[in-house]
């Protein structure tokens, strides 16, 4: 009977594999395809004859089902899970508290080093029997270990003599959804919100579970499910019930729910006259509200707050500062173990100073003034998720406050969901940057993992690119940005290239032909995008509101929402002088970074126009004039996309048809849009440089007026 079942299962899996040349991407990197390398398949089958999972919690049920699902599919034989280790070559999963067997293995001192979420995956020999053991101090830790083990098999890695010790480098690894209660998503390009508020709490979409699985597989342990441009309604009783239903789905996966707190909620839904954080009634209202939330969601994570920024209410409306506001909420959350993530993304057009300086100016003096359970959440750069920015000067400048990194996974400024841009090199560039706050080696990674200043809390937030498109992220390759973000939140020191390798193997194929094409393509895709959008440190030259296409001509209204404010092109040159002769934003960095950015000749050329207003005829290190270098980089960017298109075509037959066609069509859009960016920007800047586009390049086939007159309605991601 067992043999018959095995035969049918094998047949079914192979049949699905062979005819199933079409994949819609729903399974993300958890595809669990049959291992087609016979040598490895034999190795895996020999090493894993049985599976034992200890424990009886909801989390252990999740582990059992994920492991059985993954192994049965990949090793093409049915695996069931038992709770007694009776022989050898068993995959054993458990914790010292749920298993006598694990306790007997002498792993305690190793586990002690790994905290609550870390895990071991080791080969053990007990009473002469060899087994593979996944052990952790917590069941969530063993879940992470189980996903790691499945990843090894998915990416064709050996499982012989394993000795893996893993521990997250940060305590808080969160997604930030900018999802509205009407299911639109601010800056979302993959459909509508996956939170079906209308049907919650009674209808639980199976997608919620798959969302939790995907996040747990990369170690994400929290999610803020609502937009930072917040709606107080989510804090009403009706919505708290809905949130609680989601929290119940996520709990077994070790994922906590967080909400955005609208600062004026006490007035909007509480009937108070004020939201002044120093008013006792206001503090009391939040305390009661928080108690109500914890009653429904005992493991609620806390609040994320955007205050006094882009029209959101905040403590400054009442003459108070950010610490007053954050601490009032922190006091309400502290008894329950919750945290406040208070965003440093603040700037005001009524403040005459350079926008890039304003967050530092406001927050640096508040260092040491925040309660223990407050994070200040800082975007990677001081403007706004641009294709390239120098690291935010606040990193390293608030040693007494845990700073949480905010990266943008959704591609607001980096091609929406039509451009293949692997963002991990951007994340890595920022994490690896040396702030020099405590001398050489004070990297941003060390600031945010808490090691530089010995913080208890540490963390990263990624603005989600998830929507209800069947493949979750719109562009099939945008899944890699969600994946890479999670992996870097777990360990900010991982390399973007290694992460790409892992992701390609799980998402597409272990075939070296595929990896050898996709890995370099992904690795250079971010630089290509910088080249065709904002080379040499240009920034914020996108179209108004939708931020999708080029708009270097954008002017009028709030100056800090125009492009002219940032590029400052004139007959003499181009770029924002932030040196000591200009806005002096460089003074917010530690030496020697300050010097490096300050001096034109020392400034990294890829940030030149961020920090300097540079003459058109200025000679770059390679002897080119600035104008020719700008032209070269724009053309280099579009050429790189055309090259990506060719390389992708070479993979026809090695990638399933559905995803192959999907990416092929998107790459054509990317070619067109990169040419649009290049031509529009060069024609616009040429008015000032008055220099020709070098002869060797094909000339723009449209006029500047043509590009300036393009109008778009209903671009996703904004209120139209
Ligand atoms: C959620 C930028 C985006 C806004 C976003 C804001 C923020 O300004 O364009 O859509 O608002 O950043 O991060 O708060």
XYZ file of C-alpha atoms and ligand atoms in Angstrom:
734
model
C 0.000 0.000 0.000
C 2.793 2.361 0.990
C 4.568 1.541 -2.249
C 1.427 2.206 -4.245
C 0.946 5.573 -2.572
C 4.578 6.378 -3.243
C 4.196 5.407 -6.894
C 1.151 7.613 -7.365
C 2.682 10.534 -5.550
C 5.857 10.260 -7.594
C 3.864 10.059 -10.779
C 1.695 13.004 -9.808
C 4.636 15.181 -8.853
C 6.626 14.373 -11.971
C 3.558 14.871 -14.129
C 2.884 18.259 -12.559
C 6.528 19.158 -12.958
C 6.755 18.172 -16.603
C 3.526 19.605 -17.903
C 3.494 22.364 -15.339
C 5.700 24.624 -17.438
C 3.507 27.455 -16.364
C 3.903 29.155 -13.011
C 2.145 32.284 -11.885
C 4.592 33.163 -9.113
C 2.129 32.750 -6.246
C 4.417 30.300 -4.473
C 7.219 32.866 -4.279
C 10.477 31.213 -3.169
C 8.642 28.340 -1.484
C 8.062 26.270 -4.624
C 9.486 22.982 -3.352
C 10.098 21.498 -6.818
C 11.356 17.892 -7.043
C 15.142 17.722 -6.757
C 16.300 16.824 -10.257
C 19.956 16.200 -9.395
C 19.978 12.429 -8.821
C 23.160 12.400 -6.713
C 21.777 14.989 -4.325
C 18.379 13.374 -4.269
C 20.003 10.123 -3.124
C 21.975 11.991 -0.492
C 18.862 13.716 0.860
C 16.757 10.556 0.866
C 19.484 8.647 2.661
C 19.948 11.368 5.286
C 16.226 11.850 5.931
C 14.387 8.611 6.327
C 11.932 9.952 8.881
C 10.906 13.198 10.483
C 10.203 13.849 14.139
C 8.821 17.162 15.374
C 8.440 17.643 19.117
C 5.933 19.951 20.744
C 2.197 20.482 20.640
C 1.745 24.165 19.987
C 0.244 25.857 16.942
C 3.799 26.641 15.874
C 4.808 22.984 15.932
C 1.742 22.183 13.810
C 3.000 24.745 11.304
C 6.459 23.155 11.335
C 5.015 19.688 10.797
C 2.921 20.737 7.871
C 5.680 22.838 6.227
C 8.328 20.142 6.597
C 6.043 17.370 5.349
C 4.932 19.507 2.444
C 8.455 20.577 1.488
C 10.195 17.245 1.860
C 7.441 15.184 0.219
C 7.435 17.467 -2.795
C 11.196 17.874 -3.175
C 12.235 14.327 -2.385
C 9.264 12.883 -4.279
C 8.166 10.534 -1.539
C 5.584 10.938 1.176
C 6.844 12.119 4.562
C 4.713 12.024 7.625
C 5.819 13.384 10.968
C 6.013 11.440 14.201
C 7.097 12.284 17.725
C 9.388 9.390 18.644
C 12.986 9.015 17.506
C 13.231 5.298 16.993
C 15.996 4.854 14.446
C 18.743 6.793 12.652
C 18.749 9.189 9.719
C 15.910 11.080 11.281
C 15.346 14.786 10.937
C 14.591 15.812 14.521
C 13.103 19.206 15.347
C 12.542 20.451 18.865
C 13.498 22.589 21.837
C 15.028 21.616 25.181
C 11.702 22.380 26.822
C 9.529 20.279 24.553
C 11.841 17.302 24.101
C 13.752 14.942 26.344
C 15.675 13.828 23.265
C 16.922 17.380 22.543
C 17.844 17.842 26.211
C 19.969 14.710 26.049
C 22.105 16.082 23.216
C 24.277 18.483 25.129
C 23.418 21.472 23.003
C 22.468 23.761 25.864
C 25.640 25.855 25.938
C 25.469 26.403 22.195
C 21.792 27.273 22.372
C 22.467 29.736 25.188
C 24.391 31.889 22.731
C 21.512 32.001 20.297
C 18.797 33.752 22.293
C 15.165 33.050 21.698
C 14.995 33.121 17.924
C 18.316 31.547 16.927
C 18.731 27.881 16.014
C 21.143 25.075 15.363
C 21.054 22.662 12.437
C 23.574 19.973 13.301
C 24.412 16.398 12.620
C 24.397 14.485 15.915
C 25.349 10.994 16.922
C 23.491 9.611 19.882
C 23.764 5.990 20.986
C 25.621 5.337 17.752
C 22.799 6.745 15.625
C 23.334 9.629 13.249
C 20.567 12.224 12.881
C 20.058 15.775 11.728
C 18.789 17.980 14.531
C 17.149 21.389 14.309
C 17.087 22.857 17.802
C 16.254 26.216 19.308
C 15.235 27.708 22.616
C 11.820 28.520 21.192
C 9.445 26.881 18.785
C 9.536 29.904 16.532
C 13.306 29.429 16.433
C 12.817 25.852 15.275
C 10.385 27.095 12.627
C 13.124 29.412 11.318
C 15.516 26.452 11.396
C 13.037 24.292 9.486
C 12.729 26.932 6.777
C 16.517 27.201 6.622
C 16.759 23.435 6.189
C 14.185 23.463 3.382
C 16.156 26.280 1.769
C 19.280 24.109 1.761
C 17.474 21.417 -0.178
C 15.714 23.878 -2.475
C 19.071 25.375 -3.370
C 20.787 22.011 -3.828
C 23.160 22.315 -0.891
C 24.584 19.253 0.813
C 23.053 18.233 4.138
C 25.961 16.022 5.197
C 27.799 16.928 8.420
C 25.771 20.093 8.971
C 26.923 22.431 11.696
C 24.906 25.604 11.314
C 24.476 28.166 14.063
C 22.179 31.091 13.276
C 20.910 34.017 15.262
C 19.130 37.172 14.079
C 21.242 40.299 14.405
C 18.210 42.487 15.067
C 15.272 42.104 17.437
C 12.595 43.804 15.294
C 12.298 42.811 11.618
C 9.192 44.414 10.237
C 7.258 45.035 7.099
C 5.505 48.391 6.897
C 2.386 48.255 4.752
C 1.197 51.576 3.447
C -2.248 49.991 3.028
C -5.375 52.082 3.447
C -8.625 50.814 4.912
C -10.320 51.154 1.485
C -7.704 48.661 0.210
C -5.802 51.143 -1.944
C -2.087 51.128 -1.224
C -0.053 54.294 -1.107
C 2.893 53.689 -3.476
C 1.640 50.154 -4.113
C 2.019 48.721 -7.598
C 0.829 45.134 -7.189
C -2.919 45.563 -6.964
C -4.972 46.275 -3.888
C -4.305 45.495 -0.252
C -4.373 41.851 0.714
C -6.269 42.825 3.893
C -9.902 42.266 3.109
C -11.225 44.550 5.825
C -14.840 44.253 4.795
C -14.894 40.476 5.240
C -12.725 40.394 8.340
C -12.944 39.109 11.039
C -15.225 36.285 9.857
C -13.635 35.420 6.537
C -9.984 34.412 6.744
C -8.439 34.492 3.301
C -5.979 31.562 2.934
C -3.604 34.121 1.537
C -3.006 35.443 5.058
C -1.420 32.124 5.950
C 0.755 32.123 2.850
C 1.814 35.668 3.668
C 2.840 34.516 7.149
C 4.679 31.481 5.756
C 6.650 33.609 3.316
C 7.604 36.117 5.985
C 8.562 33.526 8.567
C 10.704 31.771 5.967
C 12.952 34.842 5.864
C 12.735 35.708 9.548
C 10.352 38.670 9.484
C 8.743 38.860 12.930
C 6.408 41.834 12.728
C 4.125 43.674 10.387
C 2.572 47.121 10.510
C -0.562 46.535 8.518
C -1.751 50.125 7.985
C -0.472 53.232 6.237
C 1.684 55.742 8.095
C -0.638 58.362 6.656
C -2.965 56.935 9.213
C -6.678 56.523 9.622
C -7.847 56.606 13.251
C -10.707 54.220 12.419
C -8.389 51.237 12.716
C -8.253 51.957 16.446
C -12.023 51.571 16.888
C -13.530 48.489 18.450
C -14.927 47.307 15.099
C -11.475 47.292 13.473
C -9.594 45.981 16.496
C -11.649 42.775 16.112
C -10.531 42.529 12.494
C -6.916 43.151 13.423
C -7.166 40.490 16.122
C -8.319 37.949 13.525
C -5.194 38.641 11.462
C -2.985 38.490 14.550
C -4.366 35.005 15.271
C -3.282 33.797 11.835
C 0.194 35.291 12.168
C 0.890 34.251 15.772
C 2.039 30.655 15.115
C 4.544 32.074 12.622
C 6.153 34.340 15.204
C 4.779 37.474 13.543
C 3.408 40.280 15.695
C 0.946 42.864 14.479
C 1.599 46.589 14.830
C -0.645 49.514 13.877
C -0.063 53.059 12.799
C -1.379 55.486 15.391
C -2.926 58.686 14.133
C -1.835 61.286 16.607
C -5.167 63.083 16.537
C -7.141 59.889 17.267
C -8.228 61.090 20.744
C -10.038 63.948 19.020
C -11.221 62.077 15.918
C -12.575 58.942 17.533
C -12.278 59.706 21.246
C -14.361 62.868 21.444
C -11.622 64.832 23.264
C -10.949 68.470 22.513
C -7.213 68.018 22.206
C -4.534 65.463 21.370
C -1.861 67.346 23.352
C 0.526 64.654 24.616
C 1.018 66.455 27.926
C -2.704 66.588 28.644
C -3.619 63.985 31.307
C -6.923 63.120 29.634
C -5.142 62.442 26.356
C -2.568 60.184 28.004
C -5.395 58.412 29.746
C -7.301 57.926 26.505
C -4.283 56.225 24.920
C -3.719 54.100 28.008
C -7.293 52.821 27.868
C -7.100 52.319 24.108
C -3.891 50.328 24.443
C -5.460 48.167 27.167
C -8.389 47.494 24.864
C -6.013 46.459 22.063
C -4.019 44.119 24.311
C -7.200 42.504 25.557
C -7.966 41.518 21.978
C -4.359 40.963 20.875
C -2.198 39.916 23.843
C 1.002 39.961 21.767
C 0.318 43.256 19.997
C 3.651 44.797 18.960
C 3.032 48.529 19.264
C 2.622 51.683 17.190
C 4.355 53.226 14.202
C 3.875 56.994 14.002
C 4.340 59.591 11.292
C 3.894 62.895 13.067
C 4.203 66.489 11.890
C 5.266 65.381 8.473
C 3.513 65.942 5.143
C 0.351 67.153 6.849
C 0.060 64.430 9.510
C -0.869 65.699 12.981
C 1.660 65.470 15.789
C 2.852 66.889 19.090
C 4.123 70.067 17.444
C 0.508 71.052 16.791
C 0.440 71.651 20.560
C 3.884 73.191 20.922
C 5.416 69.896 22.116
C 8.331 68.017 20.625
C 8.703 64.544 19.117
C 9.963 63.030 22.375
C 6.881 64.327 24.236
C 4.656 62.632 21.688
C 6.566 59.359 21.478
C 6.984 58.991 25.238
C 3.308 59.521 25.945
C 2.481 56.549 23.670
C 5.458 54.564 24.969
C 4.165 54.877 28.542
C 0.825 53.432 27.517
C 2.524 50.504 25.758
C 5.333 49.754 28.220
C 3.338 47.694 30.746
C 2.376 45.348 27.908
C 5.822 45.084 26.329
C 4.925 47.167 23.267
C 7.169 49.603 21.422
C 6.774 52.900 19.585
C 8.474 53.401 16.248
C 8.580 57.153 15.776
C 9.551 58.228 12.273
C 12.254 60.815 11.669
C 10.927 61.545 8.181
C 10.139 65.189 8.917
C 10.597 68.310 6.836
C 8.668 71.483 6.389
C 8.666 73.947 3.520
C 8.189 76.765 5.994
C 11.615 75.988 7.418
C 14.065 77.882 5.228
C 16.862 75.317 5.586
C 17.844 72.550 3.128
C 15.306 69.717 3.396
C 18.154 67.199 3.662
C 19.197 68.756 6.994
C 15.878 69.055 8.752
C 15.438 65.584 10.288
C 18.901 65.727 11.847
C 18.324 69.265 13.097
C 15.119 68.216 14.848
C 16.075 64.790 16.154
C 19.755 64.983 17.052
C 19.099 67.265 20.084
C 16.435 64.817 21.307
C 18.932 61.972 21.721
C 18.602 60.616 25.266
C 15.129 62.091 25.686
C 13.147 59.083 24.474
C 11.738 56.344 26.722
C 13.357 52.910 26.585
C 10.698 51.362 24.393
C 10.949 53.988 21.636
C 12.726 53.488 18.353
C 13.414 56.410 16.066
C 12.808 55.054 12.570
C 15.085 56.629 9.986
C 14.920 56.288 6.193
C 18.166 55.124 4.586
C 18.801 58.586 3.151
C 17.902 62.124 4.177
C 15.572 62.925 1.280
C 13.313 60.065 0.312
C 14.237 56.601 -0.988
C 15.953 57.964 -4.096
C 17.766 55.608 -6.521
C 20.987 56.688 -4.805
C 21.394 58.720 -1.636
C 24.241 59.050 0.838
C 23.394 57.389 4.160
C 21.239 59.444 6.530
C 23.425 61.597 8.838
C 21.294 60.553 11.834
C 22.901 57.109 11.735
C 25.586 57.302 14.378
C 24.368 60.657 15.624
C 21.869 59.415 18.225
C 23.878 56.936 20.288
C 21.410 56.922 23.183
C 18.439 55.975 21.019
C 17.830 52.740 19.135
C 17.511 53.717 15.491
C 15.438 51.544 13.225
C 16.329 51.449 9.544
C 13.534 52.152 7.069
C 14.091 50.845 3.554
C 11.555 51.083 0.756
C 10.895 47.737 -0.878
C 8.067 49.064 -3.000
C 9.543 50.816 -6.026
C 8.105 54.326 -5.686
C 11.185 55.979 -7.169
C 12.809 52.932 -8.702
C 10.525 51.890 -11.544
C 7.234 50.959 -9.845
C 6.350 47.370 -10.782
C 7.551 47.494 -14.378
C 11.305 47.795 -13.898
C 13.513 44.870 -13.006
C 15.570 46.415 -10.227
C 17.138 44.244 -7.549
C 17.340 46.583 -4.573
C 19.614 44.565 -2.283
C 22.771 46.347 -3.552
C 21.136 49.661 -2.562
C 20.312 48.308 0.913
C 23.818 46.856 1.207
C 25.512 50.101 0.133
C 23.776 51.928 2.971
C 24.341 49.212 5.605
C 28.034 48.977 4.737
C 28.583 52.756 4.808
C 30.954 53.843 7.549
C 29.544 56.658 9.693
C 32.839 56.954 11.628
C 30.672 57.888 14.643
C 32.995 55.937 16.931
C 35.950 55.801 14.636
C 36.585 53.633 11.602
C 34.276 50.659 11.252
C 31.172 52.340 12.761
C 29.007 51.103 9.938
C 25.315 51.832 9.555
C 24.758 48.075 10.028
C 26.342 48.308 13.471
C 24.164 51.286 14.363
C 20.952 49.555 13.485
C 21.822 46.104 14.841
C 22.442 47.888 18.155
C 26.031 46.661 18.528
C 27.705 50.063 18.176
C 25.916 51.527 21.181
C 24.780 48.406 23.040
C 21.065 48.698 22.580
C 18.591 46.115 23.745
C 16.308 46.783 20.804
C 17.422 46.900 17.205
C 15.564 46.716 13.964
C 14.692 47.249 10.376
C 11.479 48.168 8.612
C 10.781 47.626 4.920
C 7.957 49.427 3.138
C 6.115 46.517 1.613
C 5.655 45.895 -2.116
C 2.906 43.328 -1.551
C -0.547 43.534 -3.079
C -3.295 41.187 -4.183
C -1.779 40.538 -7.620
C -1.568 36.790 -8.015
C 2.242 36.908 -7.791
C 2.112 39.286 -4.764
C 4.538 41.940 -6.039
C 3.527 42.747 -9.626
C 6.932 42.230 -11.205
C 8.144 38.657 -10.709
C 11.595 40.000 -9.837
C 10.158 42.369 -7.230
C 9.720 39.259 -5.081
C 13.508 39.275 -4.750
C 13.335 42.652 -2.996
C 10.920 41.356 -0.363
C 13.136 38.292 0.058
C 16.402 40.222 0.235
C 14.955 42.732 2.662
C 13.973 39.935 5.056
C 17.353 38.259 4.813
C 19.170 41.558 5.480
C 16.897 42.389 8.400
C 17.945 39.045 9.892
C 21.586 39.672 9.161
C 22.577 43.120 7.822
C 26.010 41.737 6.960
C 24.866 39.276 4.305
C 26.009 40.002 0.783
C 23.462 41.033 -1.811
C 25.091 38.662 -4.271
C 24.715 35.628 -2.008
C 21.104 36.554 -1.383
C 20.488 36.810 -5.135
C 21.989 33.345 -5.562
C 19.685 31.886 -2.898
C 16.648 33.588 -4.331
C 17.263 32.565 -7.942
C 17.795 28.939 -6.974
C 14.544 28.812 -5.041
C 12.461 31.011 -7.308
C 13.654 29.948 -10.735
C 16.219 27.183 -10.975
C 19.416 25.578 -9.733
C 20.591 25.312 -13.329
C 23.949 27.102 -13.536
C 22.994 28.426 -16.967
C 20.102 30.314 -15.381
C 22.067 31.452 -12.340
C 25.004 32.658 -14.424
C 22.697 34.913 -16.409
C 20.313 36.091 -13.699
C 22.781 36.823 -10.935
C 24.896 39.403 -12.799
C 21.740 40.795 -14.370
C 20.172 41.381 -10.973
C 23.403 42.680 -9.463
C 23.839 45.419 -12.070
C 20.136 46.299 -12.393
C 20.167 48.924 -9.635
C 23.157 50.727 -11.121
C 21.486 50.660 -14.543
C 18.393 52.280 -13.033
C 20.498 54.979 -11.337
C 22.162 55.630 -14.711
C 18.946 56.113 -16.678
C 17.130 58.026 -13.923
C 19.480 59.989 -11.661
C 23.199 59.587 -12.462
C 26.064 61.277 -10.600
C 24.044 62.177 -7.507
C 21.046 63.789 -9.196
C 17.870 63.226 -7.192
C 14.197 64.046 -6.879
C 13.712 64.830 -10.571
C 10.659 62.638 -11.031
C 7.194 63.662 -12.158
C 4.876 65.236 -9.639
C 2.598 63.069 -7.479
C 2.924 59.703 -9.181
C 6.751 59.788 -9.114
C 6.857 57.241 -11.936
C 8.270 59.028 -14.980
C 10.805 61.845 -15.381
C 9.963 65.431 -14.414
C 13.148 67.498 -14.107
C 11.055 70.549 -15.094
C 8.613 70.215 -12.138
C 8.228 73.652 -10.577
C 5.644 75.716 -8.692
C 3.896 75.087 -5.372
C 5.902 73.896 -2.360
C 9.550 74.386 -3.395
C 10.670 71.176 -1.686
C 8.225 69.227 -3.848
C 9.704 70.571 -7.085
C 12.628 69.220 -9.075
C 14.254 72.627 -9.530
C 14.865 72.787 -5.784
C 17.071 69.697 -6.045
C 18.976 69.874 -9.335
C 19.487 73.666 -9.499
C 20.573 73.512 -13.144
C 21.592 76.855 -14.623
C 23.943 78.156 -17.287
C 26.935 77.578 -14.992
C 26.296 74.012 -13.963
C 24.086 71.614 -12.078
C 23.702 70.137 -8.575
C 22.820 71.135 -5.002
C 25.661 72.787 -3.132
C 25.487 71.116 0.273
C 29.171 71.739 0.967
C 30.482 74.197 3.562
C 30.061 76.949 0.981
C 26.419 75.993 0.461
C 23.745 74.570 2.766
C 26.499 72.878 4.792
C 24.577 69.612 5.109
C 28.023 67.966 5.077
C 28.531 69.287 8.627
C 25.999 66.724 9.856
C 28.447 63.909 9.053
C 31.405 62.811 11.179
C 34.964 63.299 9.987
C 36.423 62.068 7.677
C 33.102 61.566 5.871
C 32.414 65.284 6.196
C 35.685 66.220 4.453
C 35.152 63.642 1.800
C 31.721 64.961 0.863
C 32.733 68.601 1.318
C 35.591 68.771 -1.148
C 34.566 68.563 -4.785
C 37.726 66.697 -5.718
C 37.259 64.097 -2.929
C 33.540 63.599 -3.267
C 32.571 60.171 -4.651
C 31.513 60.860 -8.230
C 28.305 58.898 -7.838
C 27.211 61.539 -5.265
C 28.776 64.567 -6.931
C 25.597 66.486 -7.723
C 24.080 65.630 -4.355
C 26.729 67.701 -2.614
C 28.008 70.146 -5.227
C 26.902 72.547 -7.908
C 29.331 71.570 -10.624
C 30.259 73.457 -13.845
C 29.175 71.737 -17.064
C 32.778 71.698 -18.232
C 34.196 70.311 -14.964
C 36.510 67.410 -15.711
C 35.719 64.104 -14.022
C 38.420 61.643 -12.995
C 38.303 59.971 -16.391
C 38.927 63.316 -18.117
C 35.377 63.714 -19.432
C 33.422 66.926 -19.015
C 30.488 66.747 -16.626
C 28.010 67.159 -19.484
C 29.519 64.296 -21.489
C 29.608 62.109 -18.390
C 25.922 62.783 -17.736
C 25.143 61.847 -21.359
C 27.293 58.708 -21.137
C 25.621 57.525 -17.974
C 22.095 58.044 -19.278
C 22.961 56.093 -22.453
C 24.848 53.466 -20.472
C 21.702 52.920 -18.403
C 19.411 52.373 -21.379
C 21.987 50.114 -23.047
C 22.170 48.009 -19.893
C 18.415 47.467 -19.974
C 18.562 46.432 -23.636
C 21.308 44.010 -22.672
C 19.151 42.597 -19.868
C 16.393 42.067 -22.383
C 18.744 40.084 -24.670
C 20.063 38.005 -21.803
C 16.560 37.175 -20.654
C 15.606 36.052 -24.172
C 18.533 33.625 -24.039
C 16.805 31.843 -21.157
C 13.749 30.857 -23.200
C 13.053 27.207 -22.424
C 14.940 27.325 -19.124
C 12.214 29.307 -17.360
C 8.556 28.318 -17.236
C 6.555 29.931 -20.039
C 4.224 32.072 -17.982
C 6.889 33.857 -15.975
C 9.185 34.006 -18.991
C 6.559 35.853 -21.034
C 5.600 38.075 -18.134
C 9.179 39.252 -17.578
C 9.793 39.576 -21.348
C 6.910 41.986 -21.682
C 7.941 43.960 -18.623
C 11.504 44.257 -19.913
C 10.159 45.823 -23.101
C 8.288 48.363 -20.975
C 11.489 48.994 -19.034
C 13.441 49.582 -22.246
C 10.823 52.116 -23.373
C 10.626 53.830 -20.020
C 14.377 54.022 -19.581
C 14.623 55.745 -22.976
C 11.835 58.078 -21.878
C 13.747 58.983 -18.706
C 17.004 59.462 -20.619
C 15.631 61.578 -23.434
C 13.435 63.735 -21.248
C 16.228 64.472 -18.769
C 18.938 65.097 -21.356
C 16.755 67.389 -23.477
C 15.783 69.324 -20.375
C 19.309 69.722 -18.972
C 20.701 70.522 -22.423
C 18.815 73.827 -22.305
C 21.260 74.860 -19.582
C 24.463 73.154 -20.669
C 23.957 74.296 -24.264
C 26.227 71.429 -25.250
C 25.475 68.697 -27.794
C 24.653 65.091 -27.002
C 27.785 63.335 -28.330
C 27.512 62.281 -31.991
C 27.938 58.594 -31.246
C 24.526 58.412 -29.574
C 21.152 58.085 -31.274
C 19.341 61.396 -30.912
C 16.112 61.680 -28.921
C 13.258 61.235 -31.389
C 10.843 63.522 -29.544
C 11.025 67.108 -28.387
C 11.286 68.317 -24.828
C 7.798 69.831 -25.184
C 6.439 66.407 -26.066
C 7.751 64.949 -22.814
C 6.668 67.935 -20.754
C 3.132 67.707 -22.065
C 2.588 64.056 -21.251
C -0.261 63.682 -18.768
C -1.205 60.539 -16.914
C -4.316 59.679 -14.961
C -4.859 56.752 -12.666
C -1.245 55.873 -12.131
C -1.269 53.355 -9.273
C -0.121 54.241 -5.806
C -1.684 57.669 -5.380
C -5.080 59.249 -4.920
C -5.953 60.224 -8.487
C 3.355 57.432 3.096
C 7.041 60.041 0.404
C 5.946 59.359 -0.365
C 4.655 59.362 0.432
C 4.903 58.688 1.782
C 6.033 59.455 2.488
C 6.389 58.841 3.820
O 6.791 61.388 0.514
O 5.770 59.990 -1.596
O 3.677 58.672 -0.298
O 3.748 58.671 2.555
O 7.168 59.454 1.680
O 7.348 58.097 3.858
O 5.717 59.117 4.802
